[in-house]
Structure formats: structure tokens, C-alpha cells
PDB file of C-alpha atoms in Angstrom:
ATOM      1  CA  ASN A 691     -19.213 179.163  29.290  1.00 93.00           C
ATOM      2  CA  LYS A 692     -16.540 176.425  29.020  1.00 92.00           C
ATOM      3  CA  GLU A 693     -17.014 176.090  25.242  1.00 94.00           C
ATOM      4  CA  GLU A 694     -13.907 176.481  23.095  1.00 96.00           C
ATOM      5  CA  ILE A 695     -13.542 178.599  19.940  1.00 96.00           C
ATOM      6  CA  THR A 696     -10.507 177.568  17.907  1.00 96.00           C
ATOM      7  CA  VAL A 697      -8.203 179.258  15.434  1.00 95.00           C
ATOM      8  CA  HIS A 698      -9.435 176.751  12.836  1.00 96.00           C
ATOM      9  CA  GLN A 699     -12.959 178.157  13.186  1.00 96.00           C
ATOM     10  CA  ILE A 700     -11.650 181.711  12.763  1.00 95.00           C
ATOM     11  CA  ASN A 701      -9.603 180.758   9.689  1.00 94.00           C
ATOM     12  CA  PHE A 702     -12.561 178.936   8.131  1.00 94.00           C
ATOM     13  CA  LEU A 703     -14.809 181.967   8.637  1.00 94.00           C
ATOM     14  CA  LEU A 704     -12.177 184.247   7.079  1.00 93.00           C
ATOM     15  CA  SER A 705     -11.813 181.883   4.109  1.00 92.00           C
ATOM     16  CA  GLN A 706     -15.502 182.461   3.285  1.00 90.00           C
ATOM     17  CA  ARG A 707     -14.875 186.188   2.849  1.00 88.00           C
ATOM     18  CA  ARG A 708     -13.037 188.274   0.294  1.00 85.00           C
ATOM     19  CA  ALA A 709      -9.258 188.320   0.489  1.00 85.00           C
ATOM     20  CA  VAL A 710      -8.101 190.605   3.304  1.00 84.00           C
ATOM     21  CA  PRO A 711      -5.022 192.854   2.831  1.00 87.00           C
ATOM     22  CA  PRO A 712      -2.135 191.775   5.108  1.00 87.00           C
ATOM     23  CA  GLU A 713      -2.318 195.013   7.126  1.00 90.00           C
ATOM     24  CA  GLN A 714      -5.954 194.251   7.994  1.00 90.00           C
ATOM     25  CA  ALA A 715      -5.466 190.562   8.884  1.00 89.00           C
ATOM     26  CA  ALA A 716      -5.258 191.104  12.648  1.00 92.00           C
ATOM     27  CA  SER A 717      -8.392 193.256  12.840  1.00 93.00           C
ATOM     28  CA  ALA A 718     -10.278 190.852  10.532  1.00 93.00           C
ATOM     29  CA  SER A 719      -9.332 187.914  12.787  1.00 94.00           C
ATOM     30  CA  ARG A 720     -10.510 189.836  15.859  1.00 95.00           C
ATOM     31  CA  GLN A 721     -13.800 190.695  14.145  1.00 95.00           C
ATOM     32  CA  ALA A 722     -14.280 187.035  13.149  1.00 95.00           C
ATOM     33  CA  LEU A 723     -13.605 185.921  16.721  1.00 96.00           C
ATOM     34  CA  GLU A 724     -16.161 188.338  18.155  1.00 97.00           C
ATOM     35  CA  GLN A 725     -18.708 187.128  15.602  1.00 96.00           C
ATOM     36  CA  LEU A 726     -18.061 183.508  16.624  1.00 97.00           C
ATOM     37  CA  ILE A 727     -18.442 184.431  20.311  1.00 97.00           C
ATOM     38  CA  ASP A 728     -21.842 186.001  19.608  1.00 97.00           C
ATOM     39  CA  GLN A 729     -22.843 182.991  17.545  1.00 96.00           C
ATOM     40  CA  GLN A 730     -21.765 180.551  20.277  1.00 96.00           C
ATOM     41  CA  LEU A 731     -23.751 182.413  22.931  1.00 97.00           C
ATOM     42  CA  GLU A 732     -26.818 182.486  20.688  1.00 97.00           C
ATOM     43  CA  MET A 733     -26.481 178.774  19.953  1.00 95.00           C
ATOM     44  CA  GLN A 734     -26.214 177.944  23.657  1.00 96.00           C
ATOM     45  CA  GLN A 735     -29.402 179.834  24.384  1.00 96.00           C
ATOM     46  CA  ALA A 736     -31.186 178.183  21.452  1.00 96.00           C
ATOM     47  CA  GLN A 737     -30.180 174.738  22.713  1.00 95.00           C
ATOM     48  CA  ASP A 738     -31.284 175.579  26.284  1.00 96.00           C
ATOM     49  CA  GLN A 739     -34.695 176.502  24.845  1.00 96.00           C
ATOM     50  CA  LYS A 740     -34.651 173.338  22.660  1.00 96.00           C
ATOM     51  CA  LEU A 741     -35.026 175.427  19.506  1.00 95.00           C
ATOM     52  CA  ASP A 742     -32.658 173.022  17.757  1.00 93.00           C
ATOM     53  CA  ARG A 743     -35.335 170.326  18.145  1.00 94.00           C
ATOM     54  CA  GLN A 744     -38.049 172.287  16.372  1.00 96.00           C
ATOM     55  CA  PRO A 745     -39.162 170.522  13.157  1.00 96.00           C
ATOM     56  CA  ARG A 746     -38.422 173.527  10.937  1.00 96.00           C
ATOM     57  CA  VAL A 747     -34.921 173.953  12.380  1.00 95.00           C
ATOM     58  CA  MET A 748     -34.188 170.233  12.106  1.00 96.00           C
ATOM     59  CA  GLN A 749     -35.275 170.283   8.460  1.00 97.00           C
ATOM     60  CA  GLN A 750     -32.976 173.234   7.738  1.00 96.00           C
ATOM     61  CA  ILE A 751     -30.051 171.483   9.431  1.00 95.00           C
ATOM     62  CA  GLU A 752     -30.669 168.290   7.460  1.00 97.00           C
ATOM     63  CA  ALA A 753     -31.040 170.233   4.182  1.00 97.00           C
ATOM     64  CA  ALA A 754     -27.729 172.030   4.812  1.00 96.00           C
ATOM     65  CA  ARG A 755     -26.036 168.717   5.670  1.00 97.00           C
ATOM     66  CA  ARG A 756     -27.316 167.064   2.476  1.00 97.00           C
ATOM     67  CA  GLU A 757     -26.193 170.029   0.348  1.00 97.00           C
ATOM     68  CA  ILE A 758     -22.682 170.135   1.877  1.00 96.00           C
ATOM     69  CA  ILE A 759     -22.088 166.399   1.493  1.00 97.00           C
ATOM     70  CA  ALA A 760     -23.493 166.287  -2.054  1.00 96.00           C
ATOM     71  CA  ARG A 761     -21.381 169.310  -3.058  1.00 95.00           C
ATOM     72  CA  ALA A 762     -18.265 167.628  -1.632  1.00 96.00           C
ATOM     73  CA  TYR A 763     -18.955 164.605  -3.841  1.00 96.00           C
ATOM     74  CA  LEU A 764     -19.454 166.759  -6.937  1.00 94.00           C
ATOM     75  CA  GLU A 765     -16.214 168.640  -6.232  1.00 94.00           C
ATOM     76  CA  LYS A 766     -14.389 165.309  -5.949  1.00 95.00           C
ATOM     77  CA  ILE A 767     -15.817 164.154  -9.298  1.00 95.00           C
ATOM     78  CA  GLY A 768     -14.911 167.501 -10.908  1.00 93.00           C
ATOM     79  CA  GLU A 769     -11.276 167.112  -9.842  1.00 93.00           C
ATOM     80  CA  GLY A 770     -10.977 164.307 -12.393  1.00 92.00           C
ATOM     81  CA  ALA A 771     -11.470 166.672 -15.342  1.00 93.00           C
ATOM     82  CA  PRO A 772      -8.364 166.793 -17.573  1.00 92.00           C
ATOM     83  CA  LYS A 773      -6.500 170.080 -17.810  1.00 93.00           C
ATOM     84  CA  PRO A 774      -6.818 171.885 -21.198  1.00 95.00           C
ATOM     85  CA  SER A 775      -3.719 171.652 -23.368  1.00 95.00           C
ATOM     86  CA  PRO A 776      -1.929 174.741 -24.771  1.00 95.00           C
ATOM     87  CA  GLN A 777      -3.217 173.730 -28.219  1.00 96.00           C
ATOM     88  CA  GLU A 778      -6.825 173.663 -26.982  1.00 96.00           C
ATOM     89  CA  ILE A 779      -6.406 177.075 -25.343  1.00 96.00           C
ATOM     90  CA  ALA A 780      -4.963 178.529 -28.552  1.00 96.00           C
ATOM     91  CA  ALA A 781      -7.783 177.000 -30.609  1.00 97.00           C
ATOM     92  CA  TYR A 782     -10.428 178.539 -28.342  1.00 96.00           C
ATOM     93  CA  TYR A 783      -8.729 181.943 -28.638  1.00 96.00           C
ATOM     94  CA  GLN A 784      -8.766 181.763 -32.447  1.00 96.00           C
ATOM     95  CA  ALA A 785     -12.370 180.492 -32.553  1.00 95.00           C
ATOM     96  CA  ASN A 786     -13.732 183.385 -30.459  1.00 95.00           C
ATOM     97  CA  PRO A 787     -12.334 186.656 -31.844  1.00 95.00           C
ATOM     98  CA  ALA A 788     -15.249 188.683 -30.395  1.00 95.00           C
ATOM     99  CA  LEU A 789     -14.040 187.789 -26.888  1.00 95.00           C
ATOM    100  CA  PHE A 790     -10.347 188.424 -27.508  1.00 96.00           C
ATOM    101  CA  LYS A 791      -8.588 189.926 -30.523  1.00 94.00           C
ATOM    102  CA  ASP A 792     -11.748 191.797 -31.657  1.00 95.00           C
ATOM    103  CA  ARG A 793     -13.026 192.431 -28.118  1.00 96.00           C
ATOM    104  CA  ARG A 794     -15.181 195.553 -27.610  1.00 96.00           C
ATOM    105  CA  ILE A 795     -16.620 197.490 -24.688  1.00 96.00           C
ATOM    106  CA  TYR A 796     -20.314 198.242 -25.220  1.00 96.00           C
ATOM    107  CA  SER A 797     -22.347 201.174 -23.889  1.00 96.00           C
ATOM    108  CA  LEU A 798     -25.894 199.860 -23.940  1.00 95.00           C
ATOM    109  CA  ARG A 799     -29.404 201.129 -23.299  1.00 95.00           C
ATOM    110  CA  GLU A 800     -31.812 198.404 -22.293  1.00 93.00           C
ATOM    111  CA  VAL A 801     -35.585 198.884 -22.486  1.00 94.00           C
ATOM    112  CA  ASN A 802     -38.128 196.289 -21.315  1.00 95.00           C
ATOM    113  CA  ILE A 803     -41.583 196.988 -22.737  1.00 95.00           C
ATOM    114  CA  GLU A 804     -44.930 195.484 -21.725  1.00 95.00           C
ATOM    115  CA  ALA A 805     -46.778 194.519 -24.918  1.00 93.00           C
ATOM    116  CA  THR A 806     -49.494 192.250 -26.282  1.00 92.00           C
ATOM    117  CA  PRO A 807     -48.695 190.001 -29.276  1.00 90.00           C
ATOM    118  CA  GLU A 808     -50.337 192.581 -31.573  1.00 89.00           C
ATOM    119  CA  GLN A 809     -48.249 195.375 -30.055  1.00 92.00           C
ATOM    120  CA  VAL A 810     -45.074 193.318 -30.478  1.00 92.00           C
ATOM    121  CA  ALA A 811     -45.587 193.374 -34.252  1.00 91.00           C
ATOM    122  CA  THR A 812     -46.065 197.151 -34.125  1.00 93.00           C
ATOM    123  CA  LEU A 813     -42.892 197.624 -32.095  1.00 94.00           C
ATOM    124  CA  LYS A 814     -40.914 195.417 -34.462  1.00 91.00           C
ATOM    125  CA  SER A 815     -41.724 197.742 -37.357  1.00 91.00           C
ATOM    126  CA  ALA A 816     -41.463 200.960 -35.309  1.00 92.00           C
ATOM    127  CA  LEU A 817     -37.888 200.341 -34.128  1.00 92.00           C
ATOM    128  CA  PRO A 818     -36.147 200.381 -37.542  1.00 90.00           C
ATOM    129  CA  SER A 819     -38.446 203.199 -38.690  1.00 89.00           C
ATOM    130  CA  ALA A 820     -37.240 205.551 -35.953  1.00 90.00           C
ATOM    131  CA  LYS A 821     -34.366 207.799 -37.028  1.00 89.00           C
ATOM    132  CA  THR A 822     -32.805 207.749 -33.546  1.00 91.00           C
ATOM    133  CA  PHE A 823     -33.369 205.752 -30.377  1.00 92.00           C
ATOM    134  CA  ALA A 824     -34.676 208.920 -28.751  1.00 92.00           C
ATOM    135  CA  ASP A 825     -37.361 208.993 -31.465  1.00 93.00           C
ATOM    136  CA  PHE A 826     -38.293 205.401 -30.596  1.00 93.00           C
ATOM    137  CA  ILE A 827     -38.599 206.287 -26.888  1.00 94.00           C
ATOM    138  CA  ALA A 828     -40.794 209.229 -27.891  1.00 94.00           C
ATOM    139  CA  PHE A 829     -42.951 206.767 -29.859  1.00 93.00           C
ATOM    140  CA  LEU A 830     -43.338 204.619 -26.735  1.00 94.00           C
ATOM    141  CA  ASN A 831     -44.334 207.622 -24.653  1.00 94.00           C
ATOM    142  CA  SER A 832     -46.788 209.001 -27.201  1.00 94.00           C
ATOM    143  CA  ASN A 833     -48.493 205.616 -27.497  1.00 93.00           C
ATOM    144  CA  LYS A 834     -48.517 205.131 -23.718  1.00 93.00           C
ATOM    145  CA  TYR A 835     -46.478 201.922 -23.618  1.00 93.00           C
ATOM    146  CA  ARG A 836     -45.356 200.814 -20.156  1.00 94.00           C
ATOM    147  CA  TYR A 837     -41.604 200.269 -20.051  1.00 94.00           C
ATOM    148  CA  LYS A 838     -38.524 200.334 -17.848  1.00 93.00           C
ATOM    149  CA  GLY A 839     -35.063 201.214 -19.017  1.00 90.00           C
ATOM    150  CA  GLY A 840     -31.479 201.688 -17.937  1.00 92.00           C
ATOM    151  CA  GLU A 841     -27.946 202.241 -19.188  1.00 94.00           C
ATOM    152  CA  VAL A 842     -25.055 199.823 -18.666  1.00 93.00           C
ATOM    153  CA  VAL A 843     -21.487 199.356 -19.862  1.00 95.00           C
ATOM    154  CA  ARG A 844     -20.488 195.760 -20.627  1.00 94.00           C
ATOM    155  CA  ALA A 845     -17.299 194.186 -21.920  1.00 95.00           C
ATOM    156  CA  ALA A 846     -17.733 191.341 -24.417  1.00 95.00           C
ATOM    157  CA  GLU A 847     -17.012 188.686 -21.770  1.00 94.00           C
ATOM    158  CA  GLN A 848     -19.752 190.119 -19.531  1.00 93.00           C
ATOM    159  CA  LEU A 849     -22.434 189.436 -22.133  1.00 92.00           C
ATOM    160  CA  PRO A 850     -24.300 186.106 -22.273  1.00 89.00           C
ATOM    161  CA  LEU A 851     -22.043 183.742 -24.212  1.00 88.00           C
ATOM    162  CA  ALA A 852     -24.790 183.010 -26.740  1.00 88.00           C
ATOM    163  CA  ALA A 853     -25.104 186.738 -27.531  1.00 90.00           C
ATOM    164  CA  VAL A 854     -21.415 187.621 -27.973  1.00 93.00           C
ATOM    165  CA  LYS A 855     -21.261 186.906 -31.728  1.00 92.00           C
ATOM    166  CA  GLN A 856     -24.519 188.792 -32.322  1.00 92.00           C
ATOM    167  CA  PHE A 857     -23.257 191.910 -30.533  1.00 93.00           C
ATOM    168  CA  ALA A 858     -19.937 191.687 -32.380  1.00 93.00           C
ATOM    169  CA  THR A 859     -21.802 192.303 -35.649  1.00 93.00           C
ATOM    170  CA  LEU A 860     -23.644 195.388 -34.348  1.00 93.00           C
ATOM    171  CA  LYS A 861     -22.617 198.886 -35.307  1.00 93.00           C
ATOM    172  CA  ASP A 862     -23.113 201.896 -33.062  1.00 94.00           C
ATOM    173  CA  GLY A 863     -26.732 203.027 -33.290  1.00 93.00           C
ATOM    174  CA  GLN A 864     -28.138 199.559 -33.973  1.00 93.00           C
ATOM    175  CA  ALA A 865     -30.351 197.540 -31.611  1.00 93.00           C
ATOM    176  CA  VAL A 866     -31.265 193.963 -30.699  1.00 92.00           C
ATOM    177  CA  PHE A 867     -34.981 193.112 -30.570  1.00 93.00           C
ATOM    178  CA  ASN A 868     -35.896 190.211 -28.281  1.00 92.00           C
ATOM    179  CA  GLU A 869     -39.436 188.956 -27.735  1.00 92.00           C
ATOM    180  CA  ARG A 870     -40.091 187.989 -24.118  1.00 90.00           C
ATOM    181  CA  PRO A 871     -43.112 186.626 -22.237  1.00 91.00           C
ATOM    182  CA  GLY A 872     -45.428 189.593 -21.792  1.00 92.00           C
ATOM    183  CA  GLY A 873     -43.541 191.943 -24.053  1.00 93.00           C
ATOM    184  CA  VAL A 874     -40.243 192.919 -25.644  1.00 94.00           C
ATOM    185  CA  GLN A 875     -36.677 193.623 -24.613  1.00 94.00           C
ATOM    186  CA  ILE A 876     -34.684 196.050 -26.766  1.00 94.00           C
ATOM    187  CA  ILE A 877     -30.951 196.572 -26.297  1.00 94.00           C
ATOM    188  CA  TYR A 878     -29.600 199.629 -28.107  1.00 95.00           C
ATOM    189  CA  LEU A 879     -25.873 200.015 -28.766  1.00 95.00           C
ATOM    190  CA  ALA A 880     -25.160 203.670 -28.044  1.00 94.00           C
ATOM    191  CA  GLN A 881     -21.434 203.332 -28.688  1.00 94.00           C
ATOM    192  CA  SER A 882     -18.560 200.887 -28.436  1.00 95.00           C
ATOM    193  CA  LYS A 883     -14.793 200.910 -28.338  1.00 95.00           C
ATOM    194  CA  SER A 884     -12.178 198.328 -29.213  1.00 95.00           C
ATOM    195  CA  GLU A 885     -10.109 196.847 -26.360  1.00 95.00           C
ATOM    196  CA  PRO A 886      -8.468 193.665 -27.692  1.00 96.00           C
ATOM    197  CA  VAL A 887      -6.882 191.008 -25.493  1.00 95.00           C
ATOM    198  CA  ASN A 888      -3.827 189.145 -26.769  1.00 95.00           C
ATOM    199  CA  GLU A 889      -3.399 185.393 -26.544  1.00 94.00           C
ATOM    200  CA  GLN A 890      -1.004 185.566 -23.604  1.00 94.00           C
ATOM    201  CA  GLN A 891      -3.417 187.693 -21.562  1.00 94.00           C
ATOM    202  CA  ALA A 892      -6.336 185.434 -22.431  1.00 95.00           C
ATOM    203  CA  GLY A 893      -4.555 182.166 -21.652  1.00 95.00           C
ATOM    204  CA  ARG A 894      -5.422 181.888 -17.965  1.00 94.00           C
ATOM    205  CA  PRO A 895      -9.133 182.861 -18.278  1.00 94.00           C
ATOM    206  CA  ILE A 896      -9.562 180.459 -21.210  1.00 96.00           C
ATOM    207  CA  GLU A 897      -7.920 177.639 -19.265  1.00 96.00           C
ATOM    208  CA  GLN A 898     -10.230 178.313 -16.301  1.00 94.00           C
ATOM    209  CA  PHE A 899     -13.313 178.440 -18.534  1.00 94.00           C
ATOM    210  CA  LEU A 900     -12.491 175.207 -20.372  1.00 95.00           C
ATOM    211  CA  SER A 901     -11.687 173.475 -17.073  1.00 95.00           C
ATOM    212  CA  ASN A 902     -15.037 174.548 -15.615  1.00 94.00           C
ATOM    213  CA  GLN A 903     -16.859 173.338 -18.727  1.00 94.00           C
ATOM    214  CA  ARG A 904     -15.191 169.945 -18.458  1.00 95.00           C
ATOM    215  CA  LYS A 905     -16.005 169.697 -14.761  1.00 96.00           C
ATOM    216  CA  LEU A 906     -19.666 170.489 -15.446  1.00 95.00           C
ATOM    217  CA  LYS A 907     -19.812 167.816 -18.170  1.00 95.00           C
ATOM    218  CA  LEU A 908     -18.075 165.265 -15.961  1.00 95.00           C
ATOM    219  CA  VAL A 909     -20.520 165.958 -13.139  1.00 95.00           C
ATOM    220  CA  ALA A 910     -23.550 165.824 -15.471  1.00 96.00           C
ATOM    221  CA  ASP A 911     -22.393 162.521 -16.983  1.00 96.00           C
ATOM    222  CA  ASP A 912     -21.772 161.057 -13.532  1.00 96.00           C
ATOM    223  CA  LEU A 913     -25.199 162.126 -12.294  1.00 96.00           C
ATOM    224  CA  GLN A 914     -26.814 160.596 -15.367  1.00 96.00           C
ATOM    225  CA  ALA A 915     -24.969 157.329 -14.678  1.00 97.00           C
ATOM    226  CA  LEU A 916     -26.078 157.400 -11.038  1.00 96.00           C
ATOM    227  CA  ARG A 917     -29.694 157.906 -12.080  1.00 96.00           C
ATOM    228  CA  SER A 918     -29.476 155.070 -14.609  1.00 96.00           C
ATOM    229  CA  ALA A 919     -28.040 152.695 -12.004  1.00 97.00           C
ATOM    230  CA  ALA A 920     -30.411 153.695  -9.189  1.00 97.00           C
ATOM    231  CA  LYS A 921     -33.920 152.435  -8.581  1.00 97.00           C
ATOM    232  CA  ILE A 922     -36.077 155.589  -8.472  1.00 96.00           C
ATOM    233  CA  GLU A 923     -39.793 155.299  -7.855  1.00 96.00           C
ATOM    234  CA  TYR A 924     -42.106 158.324  -8.004  1.00 96.00           C
ATOM    235  CA  MET A 925     -45.011 158.272  -5.568  1.00 96.00           C
ATOM    236  CA  GLY A 926     -48.322 160.038  -5.105  1.00 95.00           C
ATOM    237  CA  ALA A 927     -48.869 163.177  -7.178  1.00 96.00           C
ATOM    238  CA  PHE A 928     -45.380 162.746  -8.700  1.00 95.00           C
ATOM    239  CA  ALA A 929     -46.087 159.253 -10.064  1.00 93.00           C
TER     240      ALA A 929
END
């Protein structure tokens, strides 16, 4: 319908997807083109029916525009973060043995239990009293606790960063007891195995992590400065 679809549009769409093997590049480009053709036809019909002028659609377009422009600014600010030095990378490696030289792979059983505050106290004493985790599950069933559970395998770096050191101290057969709103979360370590990572292997991930941390701090500091310099007035219910 006399509207042009360019190679730049195809390449941009492909860049938003996972890396495509070279032997699949041609078919992926064709698929992207067909998707853009469908999208262009749909957009033409929407414009003919003035759907792009509906308040809800206009709000979504404006929200997307604001997000894209704001993100571009934050990315520009983040580019100013200094690159970690080899000494800083080595120091981070030595300071976090649980992630690297003492790294383990954990086979975990996670159980989320609904419980009142009184029941939480009971569960806290029942867990160490049970000879095995199967005995503890039997206790839950016999006392008609509502719970959901599952089994997962996690490497040290896949755990929440704040929990890595805690899990590093656990032995097979031990559990972590976490109180949560409305109940308890228990993570039982069924077994683990050692899979250390040497400093050379860890260098690139550490550099990426430290760089990201510095970018986040730079962005947070910049936003705080912007807020301090701006005149912000809260109105109505937000005053």
C-alpha cells in the first residue's frame, strides 16, 4: 500500500531477539519481514478507523515514548561509570569464596507453609526436632498445615546475593527457616557438590557485575541530584 519496510526495521527487530545461528539468519530475516508486513497492515487499518486517536491508545503511546527517552538518558549516564581495575576484580574474587573458589551446586527442597504467628513458633521448634525432612513433611500433613513445595537445583551465583554466605555454611541435611507474611518458607539442602571457579574464569563475570553496580550507583546519584535541583510540588491526595 505504498508504505516502505526497510532493512533497518528488520535488523532492529532481529536485535530484540536471541542470537540467531548464521545458518538460520536468512529464514529469521524472512520471518521478521513477514511480521513487519502484518504489523504495517494492522497499523494502517487502525489509523483508518482512528484507533490511534483513542485516549487509551494515546496514553500508551505517550507512556512508551517517555520510558524510551528516559531509559536512553539513564544509559547515557551509566556509560560514565569507570571500568573496574584488575586489582578490584581480584579483590572481589578473594572476598567472595562462596561464589568462586568454594562454589557449590545446591539441590534444594523449598516449602512455603501457611501459618499463624502461633503456628510459626510451633514450626520453628518442629523443624530441628524432626530426624529427617520427610519426617517434618509428615508432621505438616498430620497437623493439616497448608503448604506448597518443589525441588530446584541452584548454583551459588543463582541464589540471592544476600543468602550466598548463609548457604555456604549449610551442610547437607540442614535447612533455612524464613518467616514470611502469612507463614513460613523453609529451604532444605538435600545435597550439594563442589564446583569451584578459578580467578581467570571468574574475571569477566566479576567485571560485568562491578560495572553494573557502578552504573546503578551513578544513575541513582544522578536522579537524586535531579530531584534536589527540581521544583516538585505534590497536589491533591498526594500532597
